[in-house]
Amino acid sequence: MIILTVETSTPTGSLSLVDTKTQVEFHKSWSRTNNKSQAKNSHSEALTIIFQEALNHLKASPNKIDLLVSTIGQGSFTGFRVAINFIK
């Protein structure tokens, strides 16, 4: 079973692909900042890029994912919505 996990409710986001038969196959985290002089990708931008990186790393396609998981906080509601919209 392949599981996609997404966390975007806090300034530090993460995305992982886990194969329950083996191990964590891919994991990456990043930080978002509100300081415009240190602007980095928003969570929604980072998710798209990192998800493609994960699929390329595993030589897989999205239809290979069996379960989608997102945290529900402790963090911002808007951040949580980013993860849910990405998963949809």
C-alpha angles and dihedrals in degrees: 000000000000116000126195113205123191130185120184106140094100133044088266112068130188142187127195138177113206128189106205090207094057123006147283102323098186135008132169133166131189140181127238120203133198091209105105092205088061096036116165132175116300116243091259092053093044093048093057094048095044094045090055089048090052093049091048091048091053095036087232140132129227092255089068090069113101103182134028120206133184132174117240099211160249084206144055122340090220090054090051090051090054090059094045093048090048091051091048 
